[in-house]
mmCIF file of C-alpha atoms and ligand atoms in Angstrom:
data_model
loop_
_atom_site.group_PDB
_atom_site.id
_atom_site.type_symbol
_atom_site.label_atom_id
_atom_site.label_comp_id
_atom_site.label_asym_id
_atom_site.label_seq_id
_atom_site.Cartn_x
_atom_site.Cartn_y
_atom_site.Cartn_z
ATOM 1 C CA UNK A 21 48.348 103.478 -3.632
ATOM 2 C CA UNK A 22 49.573 105.546 -0.964
ATOM 3 C CA UNK A 23 48.358 105.018 1.881
ATOM 4 C CA UNK A 24 46.555 107.283 4.879
ATOM 5 C CA UNK A 25 50.177 106.205 7.089
ATOM 6 C CA UNK A 26 53.126 103.676 7.061
ATOM 7 C CA UNK A 27 54.662 102.689 10.736
ATOM 8 C CA UNK A 28 58.204 104.403 11.097
ATOM 9 C CA UNK A 29 60.872 101.735 11.590
ATOM 10 C CA UNK A 30 64.210 103.672 12.976
ATOM 11 C CA UNK A 31 66.439 100.056 11.898
ATOM 12 C CA UNK A 32 67.118 99.607 15.957
ATOM 13 C CA UNK A 33 64.124 98.248 17.177
ATOM 14 C CA UNK A 34 65.305 94.665 16.385
ATOM 15 C CA UNK A 35 67.906 95.370 18.002
ATOM 16 C CA UNK A 36 66.913 96.500 20.846
ATOM 17 C CA UNK A 37 64.189 94.215 21.668
ATOM 18 C CA UNK A 38 66.977 91.671 21.190
ATOM 19 C CA UNK A 39 68.814 92.485 24.051
ATOM 20 C CA UNK A 40 65.505 92.917 26.684
ATOM 21 C CA UNK A 41 64.718 89.271 25.146
ATOM 22 C CA UNK A 42 68.441 88.477 26.462
ATOM 23 C CA UNK A 43 68.879 90.031 28.967
ATOM 24 C CA UNK A 44 66.674 87.111 31.719
ATOM 25 C CA UNK A 45 64.173 90.215 32.165
ATOM 26 C CA UNK A 46 61.713 90.419 29.946
ATOM 27 C CA UNK A 47 58.307 91.455 32.134
ATOM 28 C CA UNK A 48 57.577 95.224 33.149
ATOM 29 C CA UNK A 49 59.692 98.155 34.455
ATOM 30 C CA UNK A 50 63.412 97.032 33.741
ATOM 31 C CA UNK A 51 65.854 98.473 32.523
ATOM 32 C CA UNK A 52 64.225 99.699 28.868
ATOM 33 C CA UNK A 53 60.882 100.583 30.509
ATOM 34 C CA UNK A 54 63.187 102.850 33.083
ATOM 35 C CA UNK A 55 65.160 104.965 30.252
ATOM 36 C CA UNK A 56 61.700 105.497 28.660
ATOM 37 C CA UNK A 57 59.979 107.247 31.416
ATOM 38 C CA UNK A 58 64.006 108.504 32.397
ATOM 39 C CA UNK A 59 63.966 109.648 28.536
ATOM 40 C CA UNK A 60 60.383 112.264 29.173
ATOM 41 C CA UNK A 61 61.217 112.261 32.855
ATOM 42 C CA UNK A 62 64.493 114.361 31.481
ATOM 43 C CA UNK A 63 63.419 115.867 28.251
ATOM 44 C CA UNK A 64 59.735 117.445 29.159
ATOM 45 C CA UNK A 65 60.443 118.162 32.830
ATOM 46 C CA UNK A 66 57.766 114.878 33.111
ATOM 47 C CA UNK A 67 58.091 114.793 37.200
ATOM 48 C CA UNK A 68 57.189 111.434 37.341
ATOM 49 C CA UNK A 69 55.859 109.358 34.051
ATOM 50 C CA UNK A 70 54.663 105.369 34.006
ATOM 51 C CA UNK A 71 54.917 103.547 30.597
ATOM 52 C CA UNK A 72 51.696 101.321 30.037
ATOM 53 C CA UNK A 73 50.348 98.934 27.453
ATOM 54 C CA UNK A 74 47.963 102.230 25.992
ATOM 55 C CA UNK A 75 46.166 105.255 26.095
ATOM 56 C CA UNK A 76 44.016 103.519 27.116
ATOM 57 C CA UNK A 77 44.669 101.955 29.696
ATOM 58 C CA UNK A 78 46.886 105.489 31.269
ATOM 59 C CA UNK A 79 43.163 106.994 31.173
ATOM 60 C CA UNK A 80 41.751 104.003 33.011
ATOM 61 C CA UNK A 81 44.357 104.556 35.648
ATOM 62 C CA UNK A 82 43.243 108.524 35.647
ATOM 63 C CA UNK A 83 39.348 107.732 36.962
ATOM 64 C CA UNK A 84 41.020 105.594 39.219
ATOM 65 C CA UNK A 85 43.484 108.443 40.760
ATOM 66 C CA UNK A 86 41.614 110.287 40.758
ATOM 67 C CA UNK A 87 38.870 108.318 42.294
ATOM 68 C CA UNK A 88 35.465 108.155 40.585
ATOM 69 C CA UNK A 89 32.601 107.363 41.803
ATOM 70 C CA UNK A 90 29.650 107.130 40.382
ATOM 71 C CA UNK A 91 27.143 109.419 39.181
ATOM 72 C CA UNK A 92 30.660 111.924 39.140
ATOM 73 C CA UNK A 93 30.770 113.975 36.259
ATOM 74 C CA UNK A 94 33.525 114.464 33.493
ATOM 75 C CA UNK A 95 33.046 116.846 31.239
ATOM 76 C CA UNK A 96 34.938 115.338 27.874
ATOM 77 C CA UNK A 97 34.506 116.440 24.073
ATOM 78 C CA UNK A 98 32.745 114.768 22.027
ATOM 79 C CA UNK A 99 35.143 114.846 19.170
ATOM 80 C CA UNK A 100 37.022 112.735 20.116
ATOM 81 C CA UNK A 101 38.706 108.738 20.156
ATOM 82 C CA UNK A 102 36.177 106.403 22.430
ATOM 83 C CA UNK A 103 38.747 105.985 25.208
ATOM 84 C CA UNK A 104 38.785 109.178 26.680
ATOM 85 C CA UNK A 105 35.732 108.729 27.957
ATOM 86 C CA UNK A 106 34.821 105.223 28.024
ATOM 87 C CA UNK A 107 37.738 105.705 31.102
ATOM 88 C CA UNK A 108 35.541 107.144 33.023
ATOM 89 C CA UNK A 109 32.170 104.527 32.328
ATOM 90 C CA UNK A 110 33.831 102.003 33.249
ATOM 91 C CA UNK A 111 34.371 103.652 36.868
ATOM 92 C CA UNK A 112 30.578 105.041 36.700
ATOM 93 C CA UNK A 113 31.317 108.241 35.802
ATOM 94 C CA UNK A 114 27.982 110.389 33.919
ATOM 95 C CA UNK A 115 30.335 112.354 30.388
ATOM 96 C CA UNK A 116 29.043 115.944 29.915
ATOM 97 C CA UNK A 117 29.988 116.115 26.182
ATOM 98 C CA UNK A 118 31.628 119.478 25.159
ATOM 99 C CA UNK A 119 31.875 120.722 22.268
ATOM 100 C CA UNK A 120 34.085 121.126 19.676
ATOM 101 C CA UNK A 121 35.245 125.513 19.285
ATOM 102 C CA UNK A 122 34.186 127.131 15.846
ATOM 103 C CA UNK A 123 37.396 127.790 14.863
ATOM 104 C CA UNK A 124 39.093 123.969 15.586
ATOM 105 C CA UNK A 125 38.002 120.821 16.557
ATOM 106 C CA UNK A 126 39.338 121.128 20.435
ATOM 107 C CA UNK A 127 36.910 121.642 22.927
ATOM 108 C CA UNK A 128 35.276 125.167 23.281
ATOM 109 C CA UNK A 129 37.008 126.422 25.919
ATOM 110 C CA UNK A 130 34.658 129.650 26.719
ATOM 111 C CA UNK A 131 31.908 127.140 26.841
ATOM 112 C CA UNK A 132 33.683 124.583 29.964
ATOM 113 C CA UNK A 133 32.165 126.520 32.399
ATOM 114 C CA UNK A 134 28.055 126.341 32.496
ATOM 115 C CA UNK A 135 28.558 122.802 32.566
ATOM 116 C CA UNK A 136 30.068 122.579 35.288
ATOM 117 C CA UNK A 137 27.613 121.283 38.363
ATOM 118 C CA UNK A 138 28.714 120.742 42.460
ATOM 119 C CA UNK A 139 29.284 116.790 40.470
ATOM 120 C CA UNK A 140 31.580 117.627 38.360
ATOM 121 C CA UNK A 141 35.142 115.779 39.403
ATOM 122 C CA UNK A 142 37.265 116.627 36.227
ATOM 123 C CA UNK A 143 37.878 117.549 32.775
ATOM 124 C CA UNK A 144 39.648 115.741 30.360
ATOM 125 C CA UNK A 145 41.274 118.025 27.594
ATOM 126 C CA UNK A 146 42.103 116.360 24.419
ATOM 127 C CA UNK A 147 44.812 117.958 21.918
ATOM 128 C CA UNK A 148 43.558 117.760 18.638
ATOM 129 C CA UNK A 149 46.341 117.078 16.024
ATOM 130 C CA UNK A 150 48.795 118.333 18.769
ATOM 131 C CA UNK A 151 47.864 122.053 18.087
ATOM 132 C CA UNK A 152 47.828 122.762 22.194
ATOM 133 C CA UNK A 153 44.124 123.946 23.364
ATOM 134 C CA UNK A 154 43.974 127.232 26.365
ATOM 135 C CA UNK A 155 45.391 124.906 28.939
ATOM 136 C CA UNK A 156 45.462 128.390 31.286
ATOM 137 C CA UNK A 157 41.483 128.214 30.684
ATOM 138 C CA UNK A 158 41.328 125.453 31.746
ATOM 139 C CA UNK A 159 43.041 125.624 34.771
ATOM 140 C CA UNK A 160 42.090 128.570 36.526
ATOM 141 C CA UNK A 161 38.490 127.222 35.653
ATOM 142 C CA UNK A 162 40.148 123.780 37.286
ATOM 143 C CA UNK A 163 41.305 125.991 40.371
ATOM 144 C CA UNK A 164 37.607 127.478 41.151
ATOM 145 C CA UNK A 165 35.958 125.240 41.281
ATOM 146 C CA UNK A 166 37.952 122.177 42.516
ATOM 147 C CA UNK A 167 38.656 119.499 39.581
ATOM 148 C CA UNK A 168 40.421 117.907 38.098
ATOM 149 C CA UNK A 169 42.149 118.063 34.855
ATOM 150 C CA UNK A 170 43.522 114.884 32.430
ATOM 151 C CA UNK A 171 44.907 115.796 29.598
ATOM 152 C CA UNK A 172 44.461 112.964 27.142
ATOM 153 C CA UNK A 173 48.327 113.931 24.958
ATOM 154 C CA UNK A 174 47.271 111.279 22.441
ATOM 155 C CA UNK A 175 48.173 112.791 19.902
ATOM 156 C CA UNK A 176 50.465 115.589 21.444
ATOM 157 C CA UNK A 177 54.392 114.616 21.562
ATOM 158 C CA UNK A 178 56.469 116.879 21.652
ATOM 159 C CA UNK A 179 54.228 119.886 21.342
ATOM 160 C CA UNK A 180 54.319 122.519 23.815
ATOM 161 C CA UNK A 181 51.651 125.359 24.774
ATOM 162 C CA UNK A 182 53.409 128.744 25.638
ATOM 163 C CA UNK A 183 56.574 126.547 26.230
ATOM 164 C CA UNK A 184 55.068 124.340 28.217
ATOM 165 C CA UNK A 185 55.027 120.648 27.065
ATOM 166 C CA UNK A 186 51.604 119.296 26.222
ATOM 167 C CA UNK A 187 50.945 116.711 28.851
ATOM 168 C CA UNK A 188 52.504 117.860 31.899
ATOM 169 C CA UNK A 189 50.330 120.917 32.319
ATOM 170 C CA UNK A 190 46.736 119.312 33.905
ATOM 171 C CA UNK A 191 46.522 116.795 37.043
ATOM 172 C CA UNK A 192 47.757 114.478 34.623
ATOM 173 C CA UNK A 193 48.822 113.208 31.354
ATOM 174 C CA UNK A 194 48.381 110.492 28.894
ATOM 175 C CA UNK A 195 50.301 109.033 25.659
ATOM 176 C CA UNK A 196 49.860 106.960 23.589
ATOM 177 C CA UNK A 197 52.301 104.817 20.938
ATOM 178 C CA UNK A 198 50.081 102.840 19.127
ATOM 179 C CA UNK A 199 50.979 102.516 15.419
ATOM 180 C CA UNK A 200 49.351 105.586 13.911
ATOM 181 C CA UNK A 201 50.890 108.243 16.478
ATOM 182 C CA UNK A 202 54.395 109.790 16.068
ATOM 183 C CA UNK A 203 56.704 107.479 17.887
ATOM 184 C CA UNK A 204 55.215 103.908 18.569
ATOM 185 C CA UNK A 205 55.961 101.138 19.890
ATOM 186 C CA UNK A 206 52.938 98.919 18.841
ATOM 187 C CA UNK A 207 50.356 99.384 21.021
ATOM 188 C CA UNK A 208 52.022 100.870 24.096
ATOM 189 C CA UNK A 209 51.335 104.315 25.734
ATOM 190 C CA UNK A 210 51.834 106.495 29.169
ATOM 191 C CA UNK A 211 50.945 108.286 32.376
ATOM 192 C CA UNK A 212 52.288 111.166 33.390
ATOM 193 C CA UNK A 213 51.551 112.476 37.088
ATOM 194 C CA UNK A 214 52.188 116.496 37.358
ATOM 195 C CA UNK A 215 50.688 116.560 40.185
ATOM 196 C CA UNK A 216 52.630 114.263 42.735
ATOM 197 C CA UNK A 217 49.826 113.838 45.867
ATOM 198 C CA UNK A 218 49.178 111.373 42.948
ATOM 199 C CA UNK A 219 52.950 109.436 42.293
ATOM 200 C CA UNK A 220 52.855 107.148 44.889
ATOM 201 C CA UNK A 221 49.103 105.632 44.148
ATOM 202 C CA UNK A 222 49.956 105.568 40.281
ATOM 203 C CA UNK A 223 53.318 103.606 41.154
ATOM 204 C CA UNK A 224 50.823 100.485 42.879
ATOM 205 C CA UNK A 225 47.760 100.747 40.179
ATOM 206 C CA UNK A 226 50.436 100.533 37.807
ATOM 207 C CA UNK A 227 51.933 97.365 39.513
ATOM 208 C CA UNK A 228 48.123 95.288 40.247
ATOM 209 C CA UNK A 229 47.481 97.008 44.023
ATOM 210 C CA UNK A 230 51.045 96.519 44.960
ATOM 211 C CA UNK A 231 53.771 97.646 46.255
ATOM 212 C CA UNK A 232 55.622 95.539 44.326
ATOM 213 C CA UNK A 233 58.103 98.467 42.996
ATOM 214 C CA UNK A 234 58.442 100.607 46.523
ATOM 215 C CA UNK A 235 59.905 96.437 47.240
ATOM 216 C CA UNK A 236 62.622 96.581 43.870
ATOM 217 C CA UNK A 237 63.964 99.655 45.297
ATOM 218 C CA UNK A 238 64.150 98.586 47.989
ATOM 219 C CA UNK A 239 62.390 100.379 50.118
ATOM 220 C CA UNK A 240 60.111 97.900 52.062
ATOM 221 C CA UNK A 241 61.103 94.498 52.205
ATOM 222 C CA UNK A 242 58.048 92.314 51.121
ATOM 223 C CA UNK A 243 55.761 94.069 48.973
ATOM 224 C CA UNK A 244 51.746 93.039 49.283
ATOM 225 C CA UNK A 245 48.579 93.797 48.432
ATOM 226 C CA UNK A 246 47.913 98.134 48.845
ATOM 227 C CA UNK A 247 45.003 99.279 46.167
ATOM 228 C CA UNK A 248 42.838 98.254 44.145
ATOM 229 C CA UNK A 249 44.448 98.050 40.473
ATOM 230 C CA UNK A 250 45.266 95.724 37.195
ATOM 231 C CA UNK A 251 48.547 95.406 34.938
ATOM 232 C CA UNK A 252 49.193 98.923 33.246
ATOM 233 C CA UNK A 253 52.583 98.388 32.313
ATOM 234 C CA UNK A 254 54.063 97.170 29.585
ATOM 235 C CA UNK A 255 57.062 93.781 28.932
ATOM 236 C CA UNK A 256 60.237 95.224 28.737
ATOM 237 C CA UNK A 257 59.507 93.756 24.530
ATOM 238 C CA UNK A 258 57.473 96.797 23.790
ATOM 239 C CA UNK A 259 59.456 99.744 25.684
ATOM 240 C CA UNK A 260 62.692 98.015 24.187
ATOM 241 C CA UNK A 261 61.098 98.709 20.974
ATOM 242 C CA UNK A 262 59.621 101.928 22.349
ATOM 243 C CA UNK A 263 63.354 103.465 23.640
ATOM 244 C CA UNK A 264 64.487 102.682 19.289
ATOM 245 C CA UNK A 265 62.246 105.323 18.164
ATOM 246 C CA UNK A 266 62.844 107.871 21.411
ATOM 247 C CA UNK A 267 66.102 107.824 20.174
ATOM 248 C CA UNK A 268 64.839 109.003 17.245
ATOM 249 C CA UNK A 269 62.145 111.810 17.999
ATOM 250 C CA UNK A 270 64.285 114.565 16.235
ATOM 251 C CA UNK A 271 64.995 112.677 12.995
ATOM 252 C CA UNK A 272 61.259 112.127 13.264
ATOM 253 C CA UNK A 273 59.840 115.266 14.354
ATOM 254 C CA UNK A 274 61.710 117.281 11.571
ATOM 255 C CA UNK A 275 60.575 115.482 8.519
ATOM 256 C CA UNK A 276 56.281 114.708 9.724
ATOM 257 C CA UNK A 277 56.874 119.235 10.544
ATOM 258 C CA UNK A 278 58.133 119.792 7.670
ATOM 259 C CA UNK A 279 55.782 117.173 5.577
ATOM 260 C CA UNK A 280 52.479 119.838 7.097
ATOM 261 C CA UNK A 281 54.061 122.858 6.695
ATOM 262 C CA UNK A 282 54.418 121.493 3.438
ATOM 263 C CA UNK A 283 50.709 121.021 2.673
ATOM 264 C CA UNK A 284 49.862 123.954 4.982
ATOM 265 C CA UNK A 285 51.641 125.971 2.597
ATOM 266 C CA UNK A 286 50.690 124.326 -0.833
ATOM 267 C CA UNK A 287 46.922 124.351 0.386
ATOM 268 C CA UNK A 288 47.145 127.745 1.417
ATOM 269 C CA UNK A 289 45.367 129.519 -2.363
ATOM 270 C CA UNK A 290 42.349 126.673 -2.220
ATOM 271 C CA UNK A 291 41.608 128.368 1.132
ATOM 272 C CA UNK A 292 42.180 131.532 0.431
ATOM 273 C CA UNK A 293 40.253 131.061 -2.471
ATOM 274 C CA UNK A 294 37.407 129.988 -0.415
ATOM 275 C CA UNK A 295 37.277 125.976 -0.814
ATOM 276 C CA UNK A 296 38.341 124.205 2.065
ATOM 277 C CA UNK A 297 39.504 125.584 5.292
ATOM 278 C CA UNK A 298 43.038 124.840 7.116
ATOM 279 C CA UNK A 299 44.052 123.912 10.522
ATOM 280 C CA UNK A 300 44.876 127.137 12.608
ATOM 281 C CA UNK A 301 47.977 127.693 15.111
ATOM 282 C CA UNK A 302 47.087 129.548 17.722
ATOM 283 C CA UNK A 303 50.070 131.616 19.199
ATOM 284 C CA UNK A 304 50.279 129.784 22.436
ATOM 285 C CA UNK A 305 51.116 126.494 20.686
ATOM 286 C CA UNK A 306 53.346 124.439 18.726
ATOM 287 C CA UNK A 307 53.122 122.025 15.769
ATOM 288 C CA UNK A 308 54.036 118.528 15.532
ATOM 289 C CA UNK A 309 52.950 117.169 13.011
ATOM 290 C CA UNK A 310 51.093 114.547 13.989
ATOM 291 C CA UNK A 311 48.342 115.426 11.202
ATOM 292 C CA UNK A 312 47.392 117.631 8.570
ATOM 293 C CA UNK A 313 43.720 118.120 7.899
ATOM 294 C CA UNK A 314 41.156 120.202 5.782
ATOM 295 C CA UNK A 315 37.762 121.299 6.211
ATOM 296 C CA UNK A 316 35.670 120.730 3.440
ATOM 297 C CA UNK A 317 32.319 122.864 2.871
ATOM 298 C CA UNK A 318 29.436 120.070 2.931
ATOM 299 C CA UNK A 319 30.005 116.443 4.214
ATOM 300 C CA UNK A 320 29.272 115.854 0.820
ATOM 301 C CA UNK A 321 31.933 117.582 -0.640
ATOM 302 C CA UNK A 322 34.237 116.032 2.188
ATOM 303 C CA UNK A 323 32.904 112.156 0.658
ATOM 304 C CA UNK A 324 33.566 113.169 -2.170
ATOM 305 C CA UNK A 325 36.951 114.580 -2.217
ATOM 306 C CA UNK A 326 37.914 111.232 -0.556
ATOM 307 C CA UNK A 327 36.189 108.428 -3.234
ATOM 308 C CA UNK A 328 38.121 111.284 -5.269
ATOM 309 C CA UNK A 329 41.239 110.829 -3.615
ATOM 310 C CA UNK A 330 41.081 106.755 -3.578
ATOM 311 C CA UNK A 331 40.600 107.150 -7.200
ATOM 312 C CA UNK A 332 43.758 108.653 -8.277
ATOM 313 C CA UNK A 333 45.414 106.328 -5.467
ATOM 314 C CA UNK A 334 45.376 108.066 -2.331
ATOM 315 C CA UNK A 335 44.412 106.814 1.173
ATOM 316 C CA UNK A 336 42.912 109.984 2.912
ATOM 317 C CA UNK A 337 40.128 109.672 6.216
ATOM 318 C CA UNK A 338 37.245 111.265 7.800
ATOM 319 C CA UNK A 339 38.143 111.187 11.708
ATOM 320 C CA UNK A 340 35.745 111.209 15.141
ATOM 321 C CA UNK A 341 32.004 110.860 14.267
ATOM 322 C CA UNK A 342 30.844 112.663 17.783
ATOM 323 C CA UNK A 343 30.314 110.576 20.867
ATOM 324 C CA UNK A 344 26.969 111.928 21.963
ATOM 325 C CA UNK A 345 25.832 110.355 19.362
ATOM 326 C CA UNK A 346 27.524 106.855 19.734
ATOM 327 C CA UNK A 347 24.539 103.934 19.698
ATOM 328 C CA UNK A 348 25.996 103.510 23.539
ATOM 329 C CA UNK A 349 25.734 107.423 24.631
ATOM 330 C CA UNK A 350 22.422 108.939 22.764
ATOM 331 C CA UNK A 351 20.293 108.140 25.163
ATOM 332 C CA UNK A 352 22.245 109.411 28.156
ATOM 333 C CA UNK A 353 23.446 112.225 26.649
ATOM 334 C CA UNK A 354 20.986 115.379 27.662
ATOM 335 C CA UNK A 355 22.000 118.759 26.436
ATOM 336 C CA UNK A 356 21.412 118.771 22.610
ATOM 337 C CA UNK A 357 22.643 119.546 19.658
ATOM 338 C CA UNK A 358 26.807 119.617 19.334
ATOM 339 C CA UNK A 359 26.796 121.585 16.446
ATOM 340 C CA UNK A 360 30.583 122.152 16.122
ATOM 341 C CA UNK A 361 31.608 118.348 16.851
ATOM 342 C CA UNK A 362 28.938 117.545 13.864
ATOM 343 C CA UNK A 363 30.578 120.189 11.419
ATOM 344 C CA UNK A 364 33.981 118.633 12.245
ATOM 345 C CA UNK A 365 32.658 114.964 12.094
ATOM 346 C CA UNK A 366 30.808 115.316 8.257
ATOM 347 C CA UNK A 367 33.841 117.727 6.851
ATOM 348 C CA UNK A 368 37.518 116.945 8.430
ATOM 349 C CA UNK A 369 38.918 115.390 6.491
ATOM 350 C CA UNK A 370 43.280 113.455 6.815
ATOM 351 C CA UNK A 371 45.740 113.691 4.470
ATOM 352 C CA UNK A 372 48.319 111.125 4.622
ATOM 353 C CA UNK A 373 51.141 111.451 6.856
ATOM 354 C CA UNK A 374 53.957 109.510 7.523
ATOM 355 C CA UNK A 375 57.539 109.588 7.786
ATOM 356 C CA UNK A 376 58.176 107.569 4.632
ATOM 357 C CA UNK A 377 55.803 109.713 2.417
ATOM 358 C CA UNK A 378 58.361 111.637 -1.017
ATOM 359 C CA UNK A 379 58.770 115.213 -1.636
ATOM 360 C CA UNK A 380 56.961 113.275 -5.552
ATOM 361 C CA UNK A 381 54.330 112.438 -3.379
ATOM 362 C CA UNK A 382 52.983 115.168 -1.065
ATOM 363 C CA UNK A 383 53.417 117.194 -4.563
ATOM 364 C CA UNK A 384 50.864 114.676 -6.014
ATOM 365 C CA UNK A 385 48.398 115.176 -3.364
ATOM 366 C CA UNK A 386 48.491 118.570 -3.971
ATOM 367 C CA UNK A 387 47.892 118.335 -6.862
ATOM 368 C CA UNK A 388 44.809 116.090 -6.991
ATOM 369 C CA UNK A 389 43.687 117.701 -4.064
ATOM 370 C CA UNK A 390 43.286 121.504 -6.281
ATOM 371 C CA UNK A 391 42.249 118.884 -9.242
ATOM 372 C CA UNK A 392 39.371 117.750 -7.246
ATOM 373 C CA UNK A 393 38.335 121.592 -6.455
ATOM 374 C CA UNK A 394 38.630 122.992 -9.742
HETATM 375 C C1 PLP B 250 45.211 106.761 19.877
HETATM 376 C C2 PLP B 250 44.386 108.032 21.033
HETATM 377 C C3 PLP B 250 43.581 107.359 21.808
HETATM 378 C C4 PLP B 250 44.043 105.501 22.230
HETATM 379 O O1 PLP B 250 45.190 105.440 22.558
HETATM 380 P P1 PLP B 250 45.347 103.794 22.571
HETATM 381 O O2 PLP B 250 47.234 103.908 22.894
HETATM 382 O O3 PLP B 250 45.154 102.988 21.267
HETATM 383 O O4 PLP B 250 45.073 102.953 23.466
HETATM 384 C C5 PLP B 250 42.621 108.039 23.163
HETATM 385 N N1 PLP B 250 42.924 109.723 21.996
HETATM 386 C C6 PLP B 250 42.939 110.179 21.629
HETATM 387 C C7 PLP B 250 42.481 111.449 21.448
HETATM 388 C C8 PLP B 250 43.757 108.874 20.758
HETATM 389 O O5 PLP B 250 43.758 109.278 19.550
#
């Protein structure tokens, strides 16, 4: 069976784990945490980064930082992972679900403005499959209406919009290092603080509401309770694992992008014949090889293709279920149908994409998809 995903190990993880364990400091914010944060700050010019135990946690930190109050409104695409919305619901926000666009599962930027009200506090952007949303338009709206932009960049490591690294454009950005992402630490994430107004408070929220980070730097001679917060920082064990991955980022990215292009070129004929649609990468966006998806012509066709591939020993999967129709939110959603979100829920299929995927396996997967459509 060809799995859908297989975690990639660089070989250095166990070594760094050992070093972290025997260094005498295993809790968070030690040497490996600093190394990882520095890596991101230097490579992508992120102003301030904080490792977290997940992207979900980073999103929860973002909701605290922008001071979400009950009944504030947050605009979020319906076609995303629950955490993009849940983090704000935890603080009492009302979620205004936005539709995807006709061209891609990304939020339809042209339709954001009509969702804005005097209660709108923030817009959450998800760069689906690591392919950028048109951020100039989003940031223009944010400026015009004085609202915050949070980039849920969980898919988007090492991807760019007009030369700017994703996650570094909105006021805040969040990343995931969950086992299913390009770079992993089992569970793990990161908050990126791009707006300097949030830097100091972010560190306090991260450290259970205390100024322990400032204390460790010797800036204050005792630390205490300064604000609300939680235990958002990962242990050095997680950071050590992550660092081994970051050292190999280029190798990982090179291979994943190669696989992505291989799929794209090999399946182009099928698109030209009108059988499927392939991902669209706008001029302003780059690829990061996070995910390769196809859009089928109907729900039943998509499900049959998944079944057909499974019979051939290939695990392909669908993706998000529209959040506005979820059991938890359907009665709270008051804005009618979101046809494009439902369209991607019903027609999108993701093909296996992981570092160890072999050329023969890609050929076999492409051949099998073609066979289905013959
Ligand atoms: C994976 C993912 C998350 C959650 O990441 P965790 O690190 O598992 O919390 C959030 N948003 C999106 C878009 C994701 O793909």
